[in-house]
Coordinates of C-alpha atoms in Angstrom, one line a residue:
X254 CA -0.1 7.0 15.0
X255 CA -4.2 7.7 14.7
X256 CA -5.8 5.1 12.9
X257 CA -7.8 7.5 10.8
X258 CA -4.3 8.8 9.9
X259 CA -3.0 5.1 8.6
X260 CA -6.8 4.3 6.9
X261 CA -5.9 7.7 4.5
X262 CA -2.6 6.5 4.0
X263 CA -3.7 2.9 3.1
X264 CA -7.1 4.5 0.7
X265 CA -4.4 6.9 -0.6
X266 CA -1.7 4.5 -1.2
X267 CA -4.5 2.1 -3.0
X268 CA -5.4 4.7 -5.5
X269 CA -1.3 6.0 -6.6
X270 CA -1.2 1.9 -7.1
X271 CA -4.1 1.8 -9.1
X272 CA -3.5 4.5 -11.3
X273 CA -0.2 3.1 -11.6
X274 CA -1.8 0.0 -12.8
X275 CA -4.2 1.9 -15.5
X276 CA -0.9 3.7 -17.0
X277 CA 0.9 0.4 -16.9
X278 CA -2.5 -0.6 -19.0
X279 CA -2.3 2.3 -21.3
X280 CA 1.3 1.6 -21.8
X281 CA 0.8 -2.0 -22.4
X282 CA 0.7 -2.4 -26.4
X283 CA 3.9 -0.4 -26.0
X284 CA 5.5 -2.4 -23.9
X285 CA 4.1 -5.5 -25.2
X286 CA 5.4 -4.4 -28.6
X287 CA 9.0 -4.2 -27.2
X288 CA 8.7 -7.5 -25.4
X289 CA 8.1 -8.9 -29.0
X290 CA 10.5 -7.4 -30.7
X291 CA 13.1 -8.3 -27.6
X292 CA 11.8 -11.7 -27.3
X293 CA 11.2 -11.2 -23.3
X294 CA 8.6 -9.8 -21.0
X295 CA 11.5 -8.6 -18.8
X296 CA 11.3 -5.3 -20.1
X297 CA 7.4 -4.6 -20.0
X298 CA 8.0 -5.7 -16.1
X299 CA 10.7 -3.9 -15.3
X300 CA 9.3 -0.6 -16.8
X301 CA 5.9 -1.7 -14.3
X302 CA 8.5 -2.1 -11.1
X303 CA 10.3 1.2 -11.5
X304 CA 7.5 3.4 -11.4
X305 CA 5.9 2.6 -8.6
X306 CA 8.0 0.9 -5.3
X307 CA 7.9 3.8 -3.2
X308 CA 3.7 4.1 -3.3
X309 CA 3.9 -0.1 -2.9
X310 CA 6.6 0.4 0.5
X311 CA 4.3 2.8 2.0
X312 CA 1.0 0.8 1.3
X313 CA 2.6 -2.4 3.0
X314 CA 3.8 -0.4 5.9
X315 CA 0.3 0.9 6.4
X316 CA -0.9 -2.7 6.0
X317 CA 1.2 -4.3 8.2
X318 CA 0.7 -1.3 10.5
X319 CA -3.0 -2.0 10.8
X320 CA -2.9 -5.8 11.1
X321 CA -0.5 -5.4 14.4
X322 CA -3.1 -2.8 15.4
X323 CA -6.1 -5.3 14.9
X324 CA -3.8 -8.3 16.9
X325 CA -3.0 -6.3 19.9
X326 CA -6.5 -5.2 20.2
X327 CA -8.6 -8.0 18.6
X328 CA -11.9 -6.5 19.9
X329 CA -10.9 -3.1 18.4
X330 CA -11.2 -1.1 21.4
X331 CA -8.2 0.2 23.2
X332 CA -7.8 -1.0 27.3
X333 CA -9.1 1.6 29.3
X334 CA -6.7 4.1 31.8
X335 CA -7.0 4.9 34.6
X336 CA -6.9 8.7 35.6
X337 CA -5.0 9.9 38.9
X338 CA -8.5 10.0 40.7
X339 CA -9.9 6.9 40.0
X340 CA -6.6 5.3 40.9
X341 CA -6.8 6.6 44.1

């Protein structure tokens, strides 16, 4: 997979999270009001979870992706191949 490909999916990926996170922030006095009334953050977290594990599974893939990327070439330049001609 091109590396440009997994840096969009990684920048992309970062931004569904964060807008996650600022809805989660909007929704927060909401949530926080429940928690009161309920006596438990459990709902205010589980609300966060559910609505966003698929854009979380894809960053981390992309992220893990990139660090096995970075130990297999630690100087960030792929090993060179030979053509047919110069092998001969």
């Amino acid at each position: 997979m091109p590396k440009s490909l997994i840096h969009f999916l990684l920048f992309s990926n970062a931004c569904v999270l964060t807008l996650y996170g600022i809805r989660w922030a909007h929704n927060y006095r909401e949530l926080q009001a429940d928690a009161i009334l309920t006596g438990s953050v459990l709902p205010a977290f589980q609300a966060y979870c559910r609505s966003m594990p698929l854009a979380l599974v894809f960053f981390l893939l992309a992220f893990v992706y990139l660090l096995i990327e970075r130990f297999r070439f630690p100087t960030g330049e792929e090993p060179d191949v030979l053509d047919a001609d110069e092998y001969q």
